[in-house]
mmCIF file with all atom_site columns, N, CA and C in Angstrom:
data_model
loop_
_atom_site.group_PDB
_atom_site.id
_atom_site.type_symbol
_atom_site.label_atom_id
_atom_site.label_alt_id
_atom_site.label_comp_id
_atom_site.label_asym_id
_atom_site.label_entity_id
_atom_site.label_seq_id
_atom_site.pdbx_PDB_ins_code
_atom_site.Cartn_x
_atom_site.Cartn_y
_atom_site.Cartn_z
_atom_site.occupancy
_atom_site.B_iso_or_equiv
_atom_site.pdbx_formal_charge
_atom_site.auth_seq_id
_atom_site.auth_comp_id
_atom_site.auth_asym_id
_atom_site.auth_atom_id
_atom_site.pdbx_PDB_model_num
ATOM 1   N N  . UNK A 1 1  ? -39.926 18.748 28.991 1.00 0.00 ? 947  UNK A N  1
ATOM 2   C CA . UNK A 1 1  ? -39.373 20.045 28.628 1.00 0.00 ? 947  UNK A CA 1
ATOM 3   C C  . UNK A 1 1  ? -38.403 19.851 27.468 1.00 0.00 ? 947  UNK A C  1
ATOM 4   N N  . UNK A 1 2  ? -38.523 20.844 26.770 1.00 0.00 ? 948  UNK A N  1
ATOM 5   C CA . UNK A 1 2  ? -37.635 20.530 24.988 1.00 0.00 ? 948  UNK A CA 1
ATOM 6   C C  . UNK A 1 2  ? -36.217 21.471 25.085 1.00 0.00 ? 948  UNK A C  1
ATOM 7   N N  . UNK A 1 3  ? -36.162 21.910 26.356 1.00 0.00 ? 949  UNK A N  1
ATOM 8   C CA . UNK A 1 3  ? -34.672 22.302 26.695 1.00 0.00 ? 949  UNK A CA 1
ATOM 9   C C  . UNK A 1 3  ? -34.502 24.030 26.741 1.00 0.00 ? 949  UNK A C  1
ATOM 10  N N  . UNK A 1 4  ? -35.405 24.502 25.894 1.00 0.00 ? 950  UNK A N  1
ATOM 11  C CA . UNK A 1 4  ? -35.372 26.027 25.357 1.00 0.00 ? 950  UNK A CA 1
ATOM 12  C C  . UNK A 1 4  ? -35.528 26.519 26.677 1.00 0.00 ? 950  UNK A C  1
ATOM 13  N N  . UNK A 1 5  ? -35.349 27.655 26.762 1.00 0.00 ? 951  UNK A N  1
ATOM 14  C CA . UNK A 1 5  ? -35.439 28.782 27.531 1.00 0.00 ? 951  UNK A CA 1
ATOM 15  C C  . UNK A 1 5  ? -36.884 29.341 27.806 1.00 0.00 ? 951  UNK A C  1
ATOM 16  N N  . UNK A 1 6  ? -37.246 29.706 28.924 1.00 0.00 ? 952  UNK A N  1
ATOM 17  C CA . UNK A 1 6  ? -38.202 30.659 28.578 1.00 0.00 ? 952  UNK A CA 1
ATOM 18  C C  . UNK A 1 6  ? -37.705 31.879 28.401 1.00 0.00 ? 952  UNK A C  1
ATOM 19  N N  . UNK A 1 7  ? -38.606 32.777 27.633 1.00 0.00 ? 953  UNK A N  1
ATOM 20  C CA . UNK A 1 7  ? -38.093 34.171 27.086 1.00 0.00 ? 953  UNK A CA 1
ATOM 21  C C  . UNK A 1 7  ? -39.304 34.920 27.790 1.00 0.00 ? 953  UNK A C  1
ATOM 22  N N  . UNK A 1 8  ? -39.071 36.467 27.286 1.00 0.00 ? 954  UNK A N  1
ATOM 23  C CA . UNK A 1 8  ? -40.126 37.369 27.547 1.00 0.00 ? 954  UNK A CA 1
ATOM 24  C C  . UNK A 1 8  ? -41.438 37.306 26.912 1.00 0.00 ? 954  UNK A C  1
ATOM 25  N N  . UNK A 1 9  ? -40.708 36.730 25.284 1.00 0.00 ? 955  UNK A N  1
ATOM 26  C CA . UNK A 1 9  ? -41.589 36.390 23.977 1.00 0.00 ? 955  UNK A CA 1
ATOM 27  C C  . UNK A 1 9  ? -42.821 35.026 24.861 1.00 0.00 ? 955  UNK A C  1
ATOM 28  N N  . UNK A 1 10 ? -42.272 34.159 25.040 1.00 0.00 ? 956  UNK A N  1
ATOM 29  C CA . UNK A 1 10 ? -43.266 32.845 25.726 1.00 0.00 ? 956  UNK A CA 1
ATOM 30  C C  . UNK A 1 10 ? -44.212 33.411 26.527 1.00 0.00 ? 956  UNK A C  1
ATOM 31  N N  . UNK A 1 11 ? -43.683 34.749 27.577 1.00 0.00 ? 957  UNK A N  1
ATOM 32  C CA . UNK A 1 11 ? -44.720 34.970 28.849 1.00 0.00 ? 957  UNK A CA 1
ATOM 33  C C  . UNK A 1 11 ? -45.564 36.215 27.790 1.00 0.00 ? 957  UNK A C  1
ATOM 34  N N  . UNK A 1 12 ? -45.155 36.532 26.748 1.00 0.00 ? 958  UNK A N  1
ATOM 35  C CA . UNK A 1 12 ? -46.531 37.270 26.322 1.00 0.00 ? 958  UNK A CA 1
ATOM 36  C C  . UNK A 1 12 ? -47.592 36.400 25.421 1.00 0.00 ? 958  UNK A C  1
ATOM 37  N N  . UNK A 1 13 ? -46.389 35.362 24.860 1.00 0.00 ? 959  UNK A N  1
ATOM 38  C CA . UNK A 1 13 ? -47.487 34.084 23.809 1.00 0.00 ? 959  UNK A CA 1
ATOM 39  C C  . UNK A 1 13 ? -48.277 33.711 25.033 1.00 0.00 ? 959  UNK A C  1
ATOM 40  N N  . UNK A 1 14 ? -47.913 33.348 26.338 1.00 0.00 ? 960  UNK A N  1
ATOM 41  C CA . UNK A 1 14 ? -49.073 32.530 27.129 1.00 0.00 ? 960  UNK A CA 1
ATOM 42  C C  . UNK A 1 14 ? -49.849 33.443 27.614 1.00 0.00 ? 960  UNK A C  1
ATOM 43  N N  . UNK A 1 15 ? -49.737 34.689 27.843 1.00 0.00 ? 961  UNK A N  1
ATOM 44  C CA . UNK A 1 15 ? -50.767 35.732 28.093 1.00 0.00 ? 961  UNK A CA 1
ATOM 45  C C  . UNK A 1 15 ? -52.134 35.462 27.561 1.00 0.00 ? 961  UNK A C  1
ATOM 46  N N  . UNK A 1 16 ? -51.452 35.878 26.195 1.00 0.00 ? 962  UNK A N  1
ATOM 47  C CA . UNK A 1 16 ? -52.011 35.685 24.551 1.00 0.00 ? 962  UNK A CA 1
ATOM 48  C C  . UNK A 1 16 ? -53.139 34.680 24.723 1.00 0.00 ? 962  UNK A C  1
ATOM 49  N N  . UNK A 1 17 ? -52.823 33.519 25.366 1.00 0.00 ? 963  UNK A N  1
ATOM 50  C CA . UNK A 1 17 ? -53.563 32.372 24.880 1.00 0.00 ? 963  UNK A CA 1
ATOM 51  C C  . UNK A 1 17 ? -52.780 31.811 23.328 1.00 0.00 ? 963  UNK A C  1
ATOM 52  N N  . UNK A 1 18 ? -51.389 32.035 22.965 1.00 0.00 ? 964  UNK A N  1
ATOM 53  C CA . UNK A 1 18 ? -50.814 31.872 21.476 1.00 0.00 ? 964  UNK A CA 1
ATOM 54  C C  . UNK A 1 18 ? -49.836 30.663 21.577 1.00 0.00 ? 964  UNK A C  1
ATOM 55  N N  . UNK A 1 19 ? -49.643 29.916 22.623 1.00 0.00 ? 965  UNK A N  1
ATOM 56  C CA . UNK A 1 19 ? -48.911 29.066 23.133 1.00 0.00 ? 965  UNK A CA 1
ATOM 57  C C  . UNK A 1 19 ? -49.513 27.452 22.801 1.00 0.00 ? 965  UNK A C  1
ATOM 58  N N  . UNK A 1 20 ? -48.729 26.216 21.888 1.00 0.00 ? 966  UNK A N  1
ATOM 59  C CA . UNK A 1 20 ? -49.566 25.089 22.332 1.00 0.00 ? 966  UNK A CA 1
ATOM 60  C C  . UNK A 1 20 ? -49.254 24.793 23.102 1.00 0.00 ? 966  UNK A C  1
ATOM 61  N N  . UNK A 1 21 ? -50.220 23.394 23.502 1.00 0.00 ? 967  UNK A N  1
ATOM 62  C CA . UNK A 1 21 ? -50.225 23.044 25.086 1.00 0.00 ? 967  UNK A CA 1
ATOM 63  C C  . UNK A 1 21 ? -48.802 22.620 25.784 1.00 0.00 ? 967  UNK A C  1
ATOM 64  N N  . UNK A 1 22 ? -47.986 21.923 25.352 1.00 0.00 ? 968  UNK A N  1
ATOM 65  C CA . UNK A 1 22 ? -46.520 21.025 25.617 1.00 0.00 ? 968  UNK A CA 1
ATOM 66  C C  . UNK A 1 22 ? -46.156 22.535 26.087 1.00 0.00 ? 968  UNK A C  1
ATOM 67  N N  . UNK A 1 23 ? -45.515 23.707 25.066 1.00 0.00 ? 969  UNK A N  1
ATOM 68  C CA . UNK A 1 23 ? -45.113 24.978 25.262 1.00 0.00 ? 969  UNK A CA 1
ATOM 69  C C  . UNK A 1 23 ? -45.838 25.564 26.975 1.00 0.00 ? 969  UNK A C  1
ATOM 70  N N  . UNK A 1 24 ? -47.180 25.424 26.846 1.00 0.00 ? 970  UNK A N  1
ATOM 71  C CA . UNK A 1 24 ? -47.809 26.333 27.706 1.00 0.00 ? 970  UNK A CA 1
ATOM 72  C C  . UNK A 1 24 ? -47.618 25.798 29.428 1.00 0.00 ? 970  UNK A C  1
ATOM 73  N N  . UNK A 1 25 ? -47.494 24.224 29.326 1.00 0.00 ? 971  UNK A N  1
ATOM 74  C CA . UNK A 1 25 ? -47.391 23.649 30.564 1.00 0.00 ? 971  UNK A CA 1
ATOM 75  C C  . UNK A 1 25 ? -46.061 24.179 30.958 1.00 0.00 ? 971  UNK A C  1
ATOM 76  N N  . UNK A 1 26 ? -44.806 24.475 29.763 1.00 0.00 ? 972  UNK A N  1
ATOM 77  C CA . UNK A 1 26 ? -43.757 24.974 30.498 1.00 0.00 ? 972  UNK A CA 1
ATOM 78  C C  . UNK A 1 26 ? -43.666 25.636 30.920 1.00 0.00 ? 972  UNK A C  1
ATOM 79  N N  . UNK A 1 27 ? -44.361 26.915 29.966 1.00 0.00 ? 973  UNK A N  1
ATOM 80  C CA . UNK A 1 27 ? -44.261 28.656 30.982 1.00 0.00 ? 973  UNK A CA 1
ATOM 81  C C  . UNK A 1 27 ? -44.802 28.537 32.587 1.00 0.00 ? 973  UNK A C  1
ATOM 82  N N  . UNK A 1 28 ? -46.093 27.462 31.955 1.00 0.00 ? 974  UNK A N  1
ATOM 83  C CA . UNK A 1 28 ? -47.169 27.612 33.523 1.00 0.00 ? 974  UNK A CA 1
ATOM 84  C C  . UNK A 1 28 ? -45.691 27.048 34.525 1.00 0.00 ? 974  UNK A C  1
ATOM 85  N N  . UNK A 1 29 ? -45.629 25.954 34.663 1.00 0.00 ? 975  UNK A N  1
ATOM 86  C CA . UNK A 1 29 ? -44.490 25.282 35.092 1.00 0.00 ? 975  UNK A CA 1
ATOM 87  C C  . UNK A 1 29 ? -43.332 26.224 35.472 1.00 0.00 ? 975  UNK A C  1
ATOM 88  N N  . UNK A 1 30 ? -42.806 27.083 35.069 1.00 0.00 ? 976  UNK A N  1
ATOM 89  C CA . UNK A 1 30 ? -41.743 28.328 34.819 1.00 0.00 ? 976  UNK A CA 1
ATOM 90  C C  . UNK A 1 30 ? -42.157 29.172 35.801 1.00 0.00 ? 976  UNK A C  1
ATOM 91  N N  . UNK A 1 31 ? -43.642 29.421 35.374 1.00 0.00 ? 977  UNK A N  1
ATOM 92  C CA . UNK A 1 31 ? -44.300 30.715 36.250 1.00 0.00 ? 977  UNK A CA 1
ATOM 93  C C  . UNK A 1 31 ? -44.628 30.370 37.868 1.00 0.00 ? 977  UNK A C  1
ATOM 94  N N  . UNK A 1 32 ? -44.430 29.168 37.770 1.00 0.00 ? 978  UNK A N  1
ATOM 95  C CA . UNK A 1 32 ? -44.916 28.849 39.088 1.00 0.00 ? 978  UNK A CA 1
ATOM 96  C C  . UNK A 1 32 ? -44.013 28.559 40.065 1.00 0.00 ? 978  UNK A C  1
ATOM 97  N N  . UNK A 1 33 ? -42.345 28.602 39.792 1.00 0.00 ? 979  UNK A N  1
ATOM 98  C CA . UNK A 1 33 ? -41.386 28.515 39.981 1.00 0.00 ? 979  UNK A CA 1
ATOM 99  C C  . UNK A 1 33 ? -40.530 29.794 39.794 1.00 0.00 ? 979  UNK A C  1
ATOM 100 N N  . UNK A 1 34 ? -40.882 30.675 39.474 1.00 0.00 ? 980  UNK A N  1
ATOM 101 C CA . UNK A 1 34 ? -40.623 31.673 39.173 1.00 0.00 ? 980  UNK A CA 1
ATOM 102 C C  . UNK A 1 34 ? -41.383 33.073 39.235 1.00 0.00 ? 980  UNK A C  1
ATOM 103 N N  . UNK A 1 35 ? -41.375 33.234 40.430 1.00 0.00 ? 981  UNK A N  1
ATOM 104 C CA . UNK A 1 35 ? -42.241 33.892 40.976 1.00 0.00 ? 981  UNK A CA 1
ATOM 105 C C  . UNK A 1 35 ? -42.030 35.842 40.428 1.00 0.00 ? 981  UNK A C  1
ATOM 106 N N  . UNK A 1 36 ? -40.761 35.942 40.273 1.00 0.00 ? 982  UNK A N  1
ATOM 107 C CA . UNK A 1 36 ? -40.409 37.388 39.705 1.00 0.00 ? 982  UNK A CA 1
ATOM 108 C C  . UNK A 1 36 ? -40.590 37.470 37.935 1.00 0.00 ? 982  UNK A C  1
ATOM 109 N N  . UNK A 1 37 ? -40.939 36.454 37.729 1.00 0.00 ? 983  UNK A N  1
ATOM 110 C CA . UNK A 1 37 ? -41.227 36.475 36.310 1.00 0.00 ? 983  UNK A CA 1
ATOM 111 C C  . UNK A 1 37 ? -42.773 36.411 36.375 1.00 0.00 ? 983  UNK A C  1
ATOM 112 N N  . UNK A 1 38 ? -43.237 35.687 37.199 1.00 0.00 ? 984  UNK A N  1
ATOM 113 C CA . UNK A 1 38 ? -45.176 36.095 37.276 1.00 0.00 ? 984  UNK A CA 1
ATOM 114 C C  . UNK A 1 38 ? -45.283 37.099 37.300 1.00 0.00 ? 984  UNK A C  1
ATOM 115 N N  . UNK A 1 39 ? -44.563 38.074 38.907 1.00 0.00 ? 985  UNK A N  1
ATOM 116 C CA . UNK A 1 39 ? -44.859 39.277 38.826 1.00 0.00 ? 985  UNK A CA 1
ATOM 117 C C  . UNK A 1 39 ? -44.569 40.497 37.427 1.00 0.00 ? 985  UNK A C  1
ATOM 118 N N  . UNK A 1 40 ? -43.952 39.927 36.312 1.00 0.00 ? 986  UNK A N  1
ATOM 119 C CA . UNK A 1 40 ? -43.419 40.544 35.258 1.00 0.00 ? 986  UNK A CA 1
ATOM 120 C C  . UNK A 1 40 ? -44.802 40.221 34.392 1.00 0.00 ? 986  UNK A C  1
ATOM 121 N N  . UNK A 1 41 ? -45.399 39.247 34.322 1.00 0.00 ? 987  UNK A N  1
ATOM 122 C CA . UNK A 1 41 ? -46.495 39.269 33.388 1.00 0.00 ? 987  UNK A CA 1
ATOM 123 C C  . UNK A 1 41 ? -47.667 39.203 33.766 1.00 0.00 ? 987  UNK A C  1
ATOM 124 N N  . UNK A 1 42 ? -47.665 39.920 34.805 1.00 0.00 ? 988  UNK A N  1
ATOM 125 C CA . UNK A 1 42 ? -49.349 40.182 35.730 1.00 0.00 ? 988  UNK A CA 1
ATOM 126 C C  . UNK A 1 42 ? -49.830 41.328 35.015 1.00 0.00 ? 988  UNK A C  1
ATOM 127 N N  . UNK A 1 43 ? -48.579 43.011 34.426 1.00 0.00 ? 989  UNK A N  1
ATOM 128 C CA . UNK A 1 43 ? -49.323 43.597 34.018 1.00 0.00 ? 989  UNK A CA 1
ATOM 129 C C  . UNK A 1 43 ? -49.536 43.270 32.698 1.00 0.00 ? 989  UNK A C  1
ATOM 130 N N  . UNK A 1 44 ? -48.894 42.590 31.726 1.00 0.00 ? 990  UNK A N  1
ATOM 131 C CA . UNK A 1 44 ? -49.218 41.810 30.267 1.00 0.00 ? 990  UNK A CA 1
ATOM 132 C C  . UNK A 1 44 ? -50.669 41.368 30.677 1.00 0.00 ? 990  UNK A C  1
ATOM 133 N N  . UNK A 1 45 ? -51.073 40.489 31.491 1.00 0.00 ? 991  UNK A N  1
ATOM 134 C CA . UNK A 1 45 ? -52.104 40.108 31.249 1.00 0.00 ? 991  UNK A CA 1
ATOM 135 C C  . UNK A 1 45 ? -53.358 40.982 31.474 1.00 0.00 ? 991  UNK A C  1
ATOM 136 N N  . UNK A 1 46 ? -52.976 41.819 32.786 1.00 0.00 ? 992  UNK A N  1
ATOM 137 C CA . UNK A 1 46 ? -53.980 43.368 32.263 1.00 0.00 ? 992  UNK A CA 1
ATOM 138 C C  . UNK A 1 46 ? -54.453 44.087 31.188 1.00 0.00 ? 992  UNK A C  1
ATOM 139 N N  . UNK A 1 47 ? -53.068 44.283 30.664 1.00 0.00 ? 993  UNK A N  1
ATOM 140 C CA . UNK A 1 47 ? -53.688 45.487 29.265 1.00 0.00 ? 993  UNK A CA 1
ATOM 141 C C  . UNK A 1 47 ? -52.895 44.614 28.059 1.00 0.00 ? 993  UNK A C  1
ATOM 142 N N  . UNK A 1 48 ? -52.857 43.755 28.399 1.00 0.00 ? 994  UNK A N  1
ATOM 143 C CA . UNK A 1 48 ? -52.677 43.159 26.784 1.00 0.00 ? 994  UNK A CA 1
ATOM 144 C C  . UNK A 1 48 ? -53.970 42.162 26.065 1.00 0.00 ? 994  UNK A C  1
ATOM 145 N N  . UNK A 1 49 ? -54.416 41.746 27.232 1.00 0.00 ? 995  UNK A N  1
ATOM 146 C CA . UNK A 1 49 ? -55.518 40.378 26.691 1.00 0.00 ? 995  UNK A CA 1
ATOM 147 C C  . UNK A 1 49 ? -56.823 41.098 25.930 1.00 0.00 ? 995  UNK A C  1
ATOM 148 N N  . UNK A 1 50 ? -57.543 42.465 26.898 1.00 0.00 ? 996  UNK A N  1
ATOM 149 C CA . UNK A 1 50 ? -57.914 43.327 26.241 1.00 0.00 ? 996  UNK A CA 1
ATOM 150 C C  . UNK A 1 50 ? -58.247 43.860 25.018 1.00 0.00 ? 996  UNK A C  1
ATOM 151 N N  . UNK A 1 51 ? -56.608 44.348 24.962 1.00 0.00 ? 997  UNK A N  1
ATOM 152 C CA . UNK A 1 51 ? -56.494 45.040 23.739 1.00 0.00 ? 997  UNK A CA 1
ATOM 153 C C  . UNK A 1 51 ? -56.253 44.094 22.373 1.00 0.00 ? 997  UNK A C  1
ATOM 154 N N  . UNK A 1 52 ? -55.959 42.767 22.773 1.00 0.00 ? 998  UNK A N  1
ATOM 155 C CA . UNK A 1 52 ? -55.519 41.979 21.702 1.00 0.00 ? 998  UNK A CA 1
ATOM 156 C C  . UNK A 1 52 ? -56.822 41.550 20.984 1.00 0.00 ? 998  UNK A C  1
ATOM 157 N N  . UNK A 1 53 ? -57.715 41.540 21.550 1.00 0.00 ? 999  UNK A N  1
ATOM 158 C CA . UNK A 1 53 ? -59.219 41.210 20.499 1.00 0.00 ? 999  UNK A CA 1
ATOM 159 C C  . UNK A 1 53 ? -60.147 42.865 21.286 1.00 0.00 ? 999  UNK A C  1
ATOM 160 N N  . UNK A 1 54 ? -59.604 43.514 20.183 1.00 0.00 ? 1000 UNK A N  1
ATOM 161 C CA . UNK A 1 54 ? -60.788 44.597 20.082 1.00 0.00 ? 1000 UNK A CA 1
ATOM 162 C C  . UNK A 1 54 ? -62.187 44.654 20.263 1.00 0.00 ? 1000 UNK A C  1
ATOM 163 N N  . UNK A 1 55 ? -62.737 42.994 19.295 1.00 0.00 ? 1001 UNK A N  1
ATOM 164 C CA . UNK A 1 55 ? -64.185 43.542 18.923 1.00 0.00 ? 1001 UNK A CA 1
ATOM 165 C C  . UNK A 1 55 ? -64.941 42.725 19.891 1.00 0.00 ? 1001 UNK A C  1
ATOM 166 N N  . UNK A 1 56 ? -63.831 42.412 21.248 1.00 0.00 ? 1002 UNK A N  1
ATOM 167 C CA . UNK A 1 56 ? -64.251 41.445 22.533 1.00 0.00 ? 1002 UNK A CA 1
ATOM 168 C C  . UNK A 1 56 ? -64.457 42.791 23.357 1.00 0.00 ? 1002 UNK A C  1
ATOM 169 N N  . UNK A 1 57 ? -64.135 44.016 23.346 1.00 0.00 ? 1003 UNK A N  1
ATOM 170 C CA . UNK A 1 57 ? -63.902 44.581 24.241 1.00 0.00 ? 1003 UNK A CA 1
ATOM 171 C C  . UNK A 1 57 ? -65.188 44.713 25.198 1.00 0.00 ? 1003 UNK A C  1
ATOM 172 N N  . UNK A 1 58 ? -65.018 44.779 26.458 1.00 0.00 ? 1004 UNK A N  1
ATOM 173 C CA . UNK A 1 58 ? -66.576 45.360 27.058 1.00 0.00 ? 1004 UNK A CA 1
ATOM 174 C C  . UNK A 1 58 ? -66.541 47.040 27.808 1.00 0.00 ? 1004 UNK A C  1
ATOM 175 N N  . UNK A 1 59 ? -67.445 46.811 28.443 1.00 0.00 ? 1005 UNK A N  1
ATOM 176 C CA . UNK A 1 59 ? -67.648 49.099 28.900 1.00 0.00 ? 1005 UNK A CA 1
ATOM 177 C C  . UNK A 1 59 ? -66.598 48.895 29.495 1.00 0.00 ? 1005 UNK A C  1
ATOM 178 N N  . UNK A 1 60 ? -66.324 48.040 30.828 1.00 0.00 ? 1006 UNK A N  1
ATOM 179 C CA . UNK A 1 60 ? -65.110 48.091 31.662 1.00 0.00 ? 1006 UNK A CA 1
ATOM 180 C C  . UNK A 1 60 ? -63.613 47.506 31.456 1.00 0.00 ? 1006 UNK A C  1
ATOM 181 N N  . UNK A 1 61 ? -63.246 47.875 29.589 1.00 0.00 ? 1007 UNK A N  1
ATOM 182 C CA . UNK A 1 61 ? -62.153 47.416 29.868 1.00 0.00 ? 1007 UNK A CA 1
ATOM 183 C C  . UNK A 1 61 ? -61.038 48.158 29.949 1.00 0.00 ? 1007 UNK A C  1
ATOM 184 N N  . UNK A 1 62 ? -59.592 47.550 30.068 1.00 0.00 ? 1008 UNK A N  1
ATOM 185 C CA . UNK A 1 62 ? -58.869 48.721 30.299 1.00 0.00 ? 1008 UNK A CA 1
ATOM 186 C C  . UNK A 1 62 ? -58.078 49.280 29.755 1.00 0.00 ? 1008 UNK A C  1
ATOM 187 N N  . UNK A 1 63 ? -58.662 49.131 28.532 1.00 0.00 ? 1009 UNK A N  1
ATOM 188 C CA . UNK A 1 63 ? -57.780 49.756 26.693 1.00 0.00 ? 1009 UNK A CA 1
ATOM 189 C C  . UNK A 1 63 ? -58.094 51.138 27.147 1.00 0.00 ? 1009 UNK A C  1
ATOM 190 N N  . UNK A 1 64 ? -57.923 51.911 26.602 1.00 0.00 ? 1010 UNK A N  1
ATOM 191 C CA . UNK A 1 64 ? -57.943 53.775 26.444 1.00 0.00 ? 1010 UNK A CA 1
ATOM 192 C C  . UNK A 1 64 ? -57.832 53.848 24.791 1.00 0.00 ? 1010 UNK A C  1
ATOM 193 N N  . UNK A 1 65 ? -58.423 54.611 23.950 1.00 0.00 ? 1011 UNK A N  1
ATOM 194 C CA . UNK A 1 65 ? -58.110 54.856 22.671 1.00 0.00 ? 1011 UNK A CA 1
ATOM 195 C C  . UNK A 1 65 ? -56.915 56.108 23.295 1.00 0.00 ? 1011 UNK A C  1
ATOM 196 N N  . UNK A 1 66 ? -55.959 56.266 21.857 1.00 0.00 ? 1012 UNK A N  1
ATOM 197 C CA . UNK A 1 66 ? -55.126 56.702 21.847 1.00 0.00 ? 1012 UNK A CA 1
ATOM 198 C C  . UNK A 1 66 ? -55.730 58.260 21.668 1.00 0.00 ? 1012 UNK A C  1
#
């Protein structure tokens, strides 16, 4: 661990998939120890992974156009 903090910013980079690996073992590591912060990025990983590659989308996903 390189000492930093996790932030809100890290649990949406690891959502993302935007995290390298050293970084990502921490959040995982974080998240797994930190159980009120999982529950904080359960819905990130719902409607963000989604919406973050558009031209991935399929019939059932759970973007809404505006």
């Amino acid at each position: 661990m390189d000492g930093r903090p996790i932030l809100e910013e890290d649990l949406h980079a690891y959502v993302d998939d935007a995290l390298d690996a050293p970084r990502r073992r921490e959040v995982r590591d974080y998240l797994d120890h930190h159980p009120e912060a999982r529950a904080r990025s359960r819905p990130m990983r719902s409607t963000g992974r989604p919406c973050a590659r558009p031209w991935r989308r399929s019939p059932k996903s759970r973007c809404r156009p505006r």
